[in-house]
CSV table of C-alpha atoms in Angstrom, one decimal:
chain,number,residue,atom,x,y,z
U,149,UNK,CA,12.2,-2.0,8.2
U,150,UNK,CA,8.4,-1.5,7.5
U,151,UNK,CA,7.2,-1.7,3.9
U,152,UNK,CA,8.5,-2.8,0.6
U,153,UNK,CA,11.5,-0.4,0.8
U,154,UNK,CA,14.1,-2.8,-1.1
U,155,UNK,CA,11.5,-2.4,-4.1
U,156,UNK,CA,11.3,1.4,-3.7
U,157,UNK,CA,7.6,1.4,-3.1
U,158,UNK,CA,7.2,3.9,0.1
U,159,UNK,CA,4.1,3.1,2.5
U,160,UNK,CA,2.7,6.1,4.2
U,161,UNK,CA,-0.5,6.8,6.6
U,162,UNK,CA,-3.5,8.2,4.7
U,163,UNK,CA,-7.0,7.9,5.4
U,164,UNK,CA,-9.0,5.1,4.3
U,165,UNK,CA,-9.6,5.8,0.3
U,166,UNK,CA,-12.9,3.7,-1.3
U,167,UNK,CA,-11.3,1.0,-4.2
U,168,UNK,CA,-8.0,1.0,-2.8
U,169,UNK,CA,-6.1,-2.1,-1.2
U,170,UNK,CA,-6.0,-1.3,2.2
U,171,UNK,CA,-4.2,-2.6,5.2
U,172,UNK,CA,-5.1,-2.2,8.9
U,173,UNK,CA,-2.2,-0.2,10.8
U,174,UNK,CA,-3.4,0.8,14.0
U,175,UNK,CA,-6.0,3.8,13.8
U,176,UNK,CA,-5.5,4.6,9.9
U,177,UNK,CA,-4.9,2.6,6.9
U,178,UNK,CA,-1.7,2.0,5.1
U,179,UNK,CA,-2.2,2.3,1.5
U,180,UNK,CA,0.3,1.5,-1.3
U,181,UNK,CA,1.3,4.4,-3.0
U,182,UNK,CA,1.8,2.3,-6.3
U,183,UNK,CA,-1.8,1.4,-6.1
U,184,UNK,CA,-3.1,4.6,-5.9
U,185,UNK,CA,-0.9,6.2,-8.5
U,186,UNK,CA,0.7,3.6,-10.9
U,187,UNK,CA,-1.3,1.7,-13.6
U,188,UNK,CA,-2.7,-2.0,-12.3
U,189,UNK,CA,-5.1,-4.2,-13.2
U,190,UNK,CA,-6.9,-7.0,-11.4
U,191,UNK,CA,-6.5,-9.6,-13.1
U,192,UNK,CA,-7.3,-13.3,-12.3
U,193,UNK,CA,-7.2,-12.8,-8.5
U,194,UNK,CA,-8.3,-16.0,-7.4
U,195,UNK,CA,-5.4,-17.6,-9.3
U,196,UNK,CA,-2.8,-14.7,-9.2
U,197,UNK,CA,-2.7,-14.6,-12.8
U,198,UNK,CA,-2.4,-11.6,-15.0
U,199,UNK,CA,-2.2,-11.8,-19.0
U,200,UNK,CA,-0.5,-8.5,-20.4
U,201,UNK,CA,-2.1,-6.7,-23.0
U,202,UNK,CA,0.0,-5.5,-25.6
U,203,UNK,CA,-0.7,-1.8,-25.9
U,204,UNK,CA,0.3,-1.0,-22.3
U,205,UNK,CA,3.1,-3.3,-23.0
U,206,UNK,CA,4.4,-1.9,-26.1
U,207,UNK,CA,4.1,1.8,-24.9
U,208,UNK,CA,6.2,1.0,-21.7
U,209,UNK,CA,8.9,-0.6,-23.8
U,210,UNK,CA,8.9,2.1,-26.1
U,211,UNK,CA,9.3,4.3,-23.4
U,212,UNK,CA,12.4,2.2,-22.0
U,213,UNK,CA,13.9,1.8,-25.5
U,214,UNK,CA,13.7,5.7,-26.0
U,215,UNK,CA,15.8,6.4,-22.7
U,216,UNK,CA,18.1,3.7,-23.2
U,217,UNK,CA,21.3,2.6,-25.4
U,218,UNK,CA,20.9,-0.6,-27.5
U,219,UNK,CA,24.4,-1.7,-28.1
U,220,UNK,CA,25.7,-4.9,-28.8
U,221,UNK,CA,26.8,-7.0,-25.7
U,222,UNK,CA,30.5,-6.4,-24.6
U,223,UNK,CA,31.1,-10.2,-24.5
U,224,UNK,CA,29.8,-12.5,-26.8
U,225,UNK,CA,31.0,-15.8,-25.3
U,226,UNK,CA,28.3,-18.3,-24.6
U,227,UNK,CA,27.0,-17.6,-20.7
U,228,UNK,CA,28.8,-20.4,-19.2
U,229,UNK,CA,32.1,-18.8,-20.0
U,230,UNK,CA,31.1,-15.3,-18.5
U,231,UNK,CA,29.8,-16.3,-15.0
U,232,UNK,CA,31.3,-15.2,-11.6
U,233,UNK,CA,34.5,-16.5,-10.8
U,234,UNK,CA,33.8,-19.8,-9.5
U,235,UNK,CA,36.0,-19.2,-6.4
U,236,UNK,CA,34.1,-15.9,-5.4
U,237,UNK,CA,30.9,-17.8,-5.7
U,238,UNK,CA,32.2,-20.5,-2.6
U,239,UNK,CA,33.4,-18.0,-0.1
U,240,UNK,CA,31.9,-14.8,1.8
U,241,UNK,CA,32.4,-11.4,0.8
U,242,UNK,CA,35.0,-9.6,2.8
U,243,UNK,CA,34.0,-7.2,4.1
U,244,UNK,CA,30.6,-8.8,4.5
U,245,UNK,CA,28.7,-5.7,2.6
U,246,UNK,CA,27.3,-5.2,-0.8
U,247,UNK,CA,29.9,-3.7,-3.6
U,248,UNK,CA,29.6,-3.2,-7.3
U,249,UNK,CA,29.7,-6.4,-9.4
U,250,UNK,CA,30.2,-6.9,-13.0
U,251,UNK,CA,26.6,-7.0,-15.1
U,252,UNK,CA,25.8,-10.9,-15.7
U,253,UNK,CA,23.4,-11.6,-19.0
U,254,UNK,CA,21.0,-13.2,-16.9
U,255,UNK,CA,20.2,-10.4,-14.0
U,256,UNK,CA,18.7,-7.4,-14.7
U,257,UNK,CA,16.5,-4.4,-14.1
U,258,UNK,CA,13.1,-4.0,-13.8
U,259,UNK,CA,11.4,-0.3,-15.2
U,260,UNK,CA,8.0,1.0,-14.7
U,261,UNK,CA,7.6,4.1,-17.0
U,262,UNK,CA,5.0,6.6,-16.9
U,263,UNK,CA,2.7,7.5,-14.3
U,264,UNK,CA,4.5,5.3,-11.5
U,265,UNK,CA,6.9,7.4,-9.8
U,266,UNK,CA,9.4,7.8,-12.8
U,267,UNK,CA,11.0,6.2,-15.6
U,268,UNK,CA,13.8,5.0,-13.3
U,269,UNK,CA,14.5,1.2,-12.4
U,270,UNK,CA,12.8,0.4,-9.5
U,271,UNK,CA,13.4,-3.7,-8.9
U,272,UNK,CA,15.5,-6.1,-10.0
U,273,UNK,CA,15.1,-9.9,-11.6
U,274,UNK,CA,16.8,-12.9,-13.5
U,275,UNK,CA,16.3,-15.3,-16.2
U,276,UNK,CA,15.4,-18.4,-15.0
U,277,UNK,CA,15.6,-21.6,-17.0
U,278,UNK,CA,12.4,-22.8,-18.5
U,279,UNK,CA,11.1,-24.9,-21.5
U,280,UNK,CA,10.0,-21.7,-23.4
U,281,UNK,CA,13.4,-19.7,-22.5
U,282,UNK,CA,11.1,-16.9,-21.9
U,283,UNK,CA,11.3,-16.9,-17.9
U,284,UNK,CA,12.2,-14.0,-15.5
U,285,UNK,CA,11.9,-14.3,-11.6
U,286,UNK,CA,11.5,-11.5,-9.1
U,287,UNK,CA,9.7,-10.6,-6.4
U,288,UNK,CA,5.8,-10.6,-6.1
U,289,UNK,CA,5.8,-7.0,-4.3
U,290,UNK,CA,7.6,-5.8,-7.6
U,291,UNK,CA,4.6,-6.8,-9.9
U,292,UNK,CA,1.6,-6.6,-7.5
U,293,UNK,CA,0.4,-4.0,-5.2
U,294,UNK,CA,-3.1,-3.3,-5.2
U,295,UNK,CA,-3.2,-5.0,-8.4
U,296,UNK,CA,-0.7,-6.2,-11.5
U,297,UNK,CA,1.6,-3.2,-12.6
U,298,UNK,CA,0.8,-2.9,-16.6
U,299,UNK,CA,4.2,-1.2,-17.3
U,300,UNK,CA,6.7,-3.4,-16.3
U,301,UNK,CA,9.9,-3.7,-18.7
U,302,UNK,CA,12.8,-5.9,-17.9
U,303,UNK,CA,16.3,-5.1,-19.2
U,304,UNK,CA,18.7,-7.8,-18.7
U,305,UNK,CA,22.4,-7.1,-18.2
U,306,UNK,CA,21.6,-3.3,-17.8
U,307,UNK,CA,24.4,-1.0,-17.0
U,308,UNK,CA,25.2,2.6,-17.5
U,309,UNK,CA,22.0,3.1,-19.5
U,310,UNK,CA,22.9,0.5,-22.3
U,311,UNK,CA,20.3,-2.7,-23.1
U,312,UNK,CA,23.0,-5.0,-24.1
U,313,UNK,CA,20.2,-7.7,-24.8
U,314,UNK,CA,17.3,-5.7,-26.0
U,315,UNK,CA,13.9,-4.9,-23.8
U,316,UNK,CA,11.6,-7.4,-22.7
U,317,UNK,CA,7.6,-6.8,-21.6
U,318,UNK,CA,5.7,-9.3,-19.9
U,319,UNK,CA,3.1,-11.5,-21.7
U,320,UNK,CA,1.9,-13.3,-18.5
U,321,UNK,CA,2.6,-12.6,-14.6
U,322,UNK,CA,2.0,-15.6,-12.0
U,323,UNK,CA,1.9,-14.6,-8.1
U,324,UNK,CA,0.1,-17.0,-5.4
U,325,UNK,CA,-3.0,-15.9,-4.8
U,326,UNK,CA,-2.0,-15.7,-1.0
U,327,UNK,CA,0.2,-12.9,-2.4
U,328,UNK,CA,-2.6,-11.2,-4.2
U,329,UNK,CA,-4.9,-11.7,-0.8
U,330,UNK,CA,-3.0,-10.5,2.1
U,331,UNK,CA,0.8,-9.7,0.7
U,332,UNK,CA,1.9,-12.7,2.4
U,333,UNK,CA,5.8,-12.4,2.9
U,334,UNK,CA,6.1,-16.1,2.6
U,335,UNK,CA,4.8,-15.8,-0.9
U,336,UNK,CA,6.9,-13.2,-2.4
U,337,UNK,CA,8.0,-14.2,-5.5
U,338,UNK,CA,6.6,-13.9,-8.9
U,339,UNK,CA,7.2,-15.4,-12.6
U,340,UNK,CA,7.0,-13.4,-15.6
U,341,UNK,CA,6.5,-14.8,-19.2
U,342,UNK,CA,8.4,-12.2,-21.4
U,343,UNK,CA,8.6,-11.3,-25.0
U,344,UNK,CA,11.0,-8.8,-27.0
U,345,UNK,CA,9.9,-5.3,-27.5
U,346,UNK,CA,10.8,-3.3,-30.8
U,347,UNK,CA,12.8,-4.1,-33.6
U,348,UNK,CA,13.7,-7.7,-33.8
U,349,UNK,CA,11.1,-8.8,-31.5
U,350,UNK,CA,9.9,-11.8,-33.8
U,351,UNK,CA,13.3,-12.8,-35.5
U,352,UNK,CA,16.6,-14.5,-34.1
U,353,UNK,CA,17.2,-14.0,-30.3
U,354,UNK,CA,13.3,-13.7,-29.7
U,355,UNK,CA,13.6,-16.0,-26.8
U,356,UNK,CA,15.7,-14.6,-23.7
U,357,UNK,CA,17.0,-17.4,-22.6
U,358,UNK,CA,18.8,-18.0,-26.0
U,359,UNK,CA,20.5,-14.6,-25.6
U,360,UNK,CA,21.5,-14.6,-21.9
U,361,UNK,CA,21.5,-18.3,-20.6
U,362,UNK,CA,19.9,-18.7,-17.7
U,363,UNK,CA,19.9,-19.5,-13.7
U,364,UNK,CA,19.0,-22.9,-12.9
U,365,UNK,CA,15.9,-23.2,-10.4
U,366,UNK,CA,16.7,-24.6,-7.0
U,367,UNK,CA,13.5,-25.3,-5.2
U,368,UNK,CA,13.6,-26.8,-1.8
U,369,UNK,CA,17.2,-25.7,-1.1
U,370,UNK,CA,19.1,-27.6,1.8
U,371,UNK,CA,20.1,-24.6,4.3
U,372,UNK,CA,22.9,-23.3,5.6
U,373,UNK,CA,24.1,-22.8,2.2
U,374,UNK,CA,26.7,-20.8,0.5
U,375,UNK,CA,25.0,-17.9,-1.6
U,376,UNK,CA,25.3,-14.7,-3.2
U,377,UNK,CA,22.8,-11.7,-3.8
U,378,UNK,CA,22.9,-9.5,-6.7
U,379,UNK,CA,20.7,-6.5,-7.6
U,380,UNK,CA,20.5,-2.9,-8.9
U,381,UNK,CA,20.3,-0.2,-6.3
U,382,UNK,CA,17.2,2.3,-7.8
U,383,UNK,CA,19.9,5.3,-7.9
U,384,UNK,CA,22.8,3.0,-9.3
U,385,UNK,CA,23.6,2.0,-13.0
U,386,UNK,CA,25.7,-1.0,-12.2
U,387,UNK,CA,24.8,-4.4,-9.8
U,388,UNK,CA,25.6,-4.7,-6.4
U,389,UNK,CA,26.9,-8.3,-5.0
U,390,UNK,CA,27.6,-10.0,-1.8
U,391,UNK,CA,27.9,-13.3,-0.8
U,392,UNK,CA,27.5,-15.0,2.7
U,393,UNK,CA,26.0,-18.1,3.9
U,394,UNK,CA,21.9,-18.3,3.7
U,395,UNK,CA,20.4,-19.9,6.7
U,396,UNK,CA,16.7,-20.6,7.8
U,397,UNK,CA,14.9,-17.9,9.2
U,398,UNK,CA,12.1,-20.2,10.3
U,399,UNK,CA,10.2,-22.2,8.3
U,400,UNK,CA,9.3,-20.0,5.3
U,401,UNK,CA,12.1,-17.8,5.0
U,402,UNK,CA,15.7,-17.7,4.3
U,403,UNK,CA,18.3,-14.8,5.7
U,404,UNK,CA,21.5,-13.7,4.0
U,405,UNK,CA,23.5,-11.6,6.5
U,406,UNK,CA,25.3,-8.5,4.2
U,407,UNK,CA,25.3,-5.1,4.8
U,408,UNK,CA,24.3,-1.9,2.7
U,409,UNK,CA,21.9,-4.1,0.2
U,410,UNK,CA,20.0,-1.1,-0.7
U,411,UNK,CA,16.4,-0.3,-2.3
U,412,UNK,CA,15.7,-1.3,-5.8
U,413,UNK,CA,17.9,-4.9,-5.1
U,414,UNK,CA,14.1,-6.5,-4.2
U,415,UNK,CA,13.4,-9.3,-6.7
U,416,UNK,CA,17.0,-9.9,-7.4
U,417,UNK,CA,18.4,-13.5,-7.1
U,418,UNK,CA,19.8,-15.3,-4.3
U,419,UNK,CA,22.3,-17.8,-5.8
U,420,UNK,CA,24.1,-20.9,-5.1
U,421,UNK,CA,25.9,-23.5,-6.5
U,422,UNK,CA,29.7,-23.9,-7.7
U,423,UNK,CA,29.5,-21.4,-10.2
U,424,UNK,CA,26.8,-19.2,-8.1
U,425,UNK,CA,24.1,-19.8,-10.7
U,426,UNK,CA,21.4,-22.0,-8.8
U,427,UNK,CA,18.6,-19.9,-8.1
U,428,UNK,CA,17.3,-20.7,-4.5
U,429,UNK,CA,15.7,-17.2,-3.4
U,430,UNK,CA,14.7,-13.8,-4.5
U,431,UNK,CA,15.5,-10.6,-2.2
U,432,UNK,CA,12.2,-9.9,-0.7
U,433,UNK,CA,9.8,-11.7,1.9
U,434,UNK,CA,10.5,-10.6,5.5
U,435,UNK,CA,10.4,-6.8,6.1
U,436,UNK,CA,10.3,-6.1,2.7
U,437,UNK,CA,13.5,-7.8,1.9
U,438,UNK,CA,15.5,-6.9,5.0
U,439,UNK,CA,17.3,-3.9,6.7
U,440,UNK,CA,20.6,-2.2,6.4
U,441,UNK,CA,22.6,-5.5,7.3
U,442,UNK,CA,20.3,-8.6,6.5
U,443,UNK,CA,18.3,-9.9,3.2
U,444,UNK,CA,15.3,-12.1,3.3
U,445,UNK,CA,13.8,-14.2,0.5
U,446,UNK,CA,10.7,-16.6,0.6
U,447,UNK,CA,12.1,-20.4,1.0
U,448,UNK,CA,11.0,-21.3,-2.9
U,449,UNK,CA,9.6,-24.6,-1.6
U,450,UNK,CA,6.7,-27.2,-3.1
U,451,UNK,CA,4.4,-23.7,-3.3
U,452,UNK,CA,7.1,-21.7,-5.4
U,453,UNK,CA,8.0,-25.0,-7.6
U,454,UNK,CA,4.1,-25.2,-8.2
U,455,UNK,CA,3.8,-21.5,-9.1
U,456,UNK,CA,7.0,-22.3,-11.3
U,457,UNK,CA,5.4,-25.2,-13.3
U,458,UNK,CA,2.1,-23.3,-13.5
U,459,UNK,CA,3.9,-20.3,-15.4
U,460,UNK,CA,5.9,-22.7,-17.8
U,461,UNK,CA,3.0,-24.9,-18.6
U,462,UNK,CA,0.6,-22.1,-19.4
U,463,UNK,CA,0.2,-20.2,-22.6
U,464,UNK,CA,2.7,-17.4,-23.0
U,465,UNK,CA,-0.3,-14.9,-23.0
């Protein structure tokens, strides 16, 4: 399935356009529409880093806050008590197709309001444990196409127009330089340091992980492994999930066969472990994340670990 369809960006054939990210494609050039029409910034292309300016981030956060309702979470128990059914995390879905699942505090939807398609969510992401408690992981193609998106907003636990844990905007984005250079699907992962947008941004609950809990990083996973994926379709107001055995798809990708994982789920976590909360991938990688029956993820090996360490040890922005 060509293009980054899991993340909703459409790839079309257009003539060469000066100043745009162009990819050779037969006798024409393939141009990412988000690079043409969405607000993007070059950042530090050699390093794969972008420090988010406060102004654009605050405007994007305000747009999303205005469109959603911020209500108290439905369950105030600790995150460890609200995870998925442990037994369900250890068996394949029956049938092997994505179905609606309860929203989880540490998994959310990515929005890009403004002059970038529309105000709806277009990708997914999850909170990943970090020393600063402010880290979100998603797919690189959700945050960088022809440049870094400057209007990203993360809403954890999102469901039915409600932001139960607030609205969060990046302070810094890190991707692998090989993604910046060539959109290498073997490096389709990104880490975002985030801060709360709007009232209460500097008070209690200023750290995302303190509110939502977090997934545990599982770099260098041993495959095959029983795993589940979760993501937000771009035309739905609740997440979908599916579980099956994740297997290696060559040296740099993992594959999980589940049908009907639609556009918008890009960047959603691939999780394993007794309670299904150890992150071993994000939906993306080969074929833009997969097709009607299969989902892919870049293998989170030594390069992804190094990127995580860079994201968590550097300044927040």
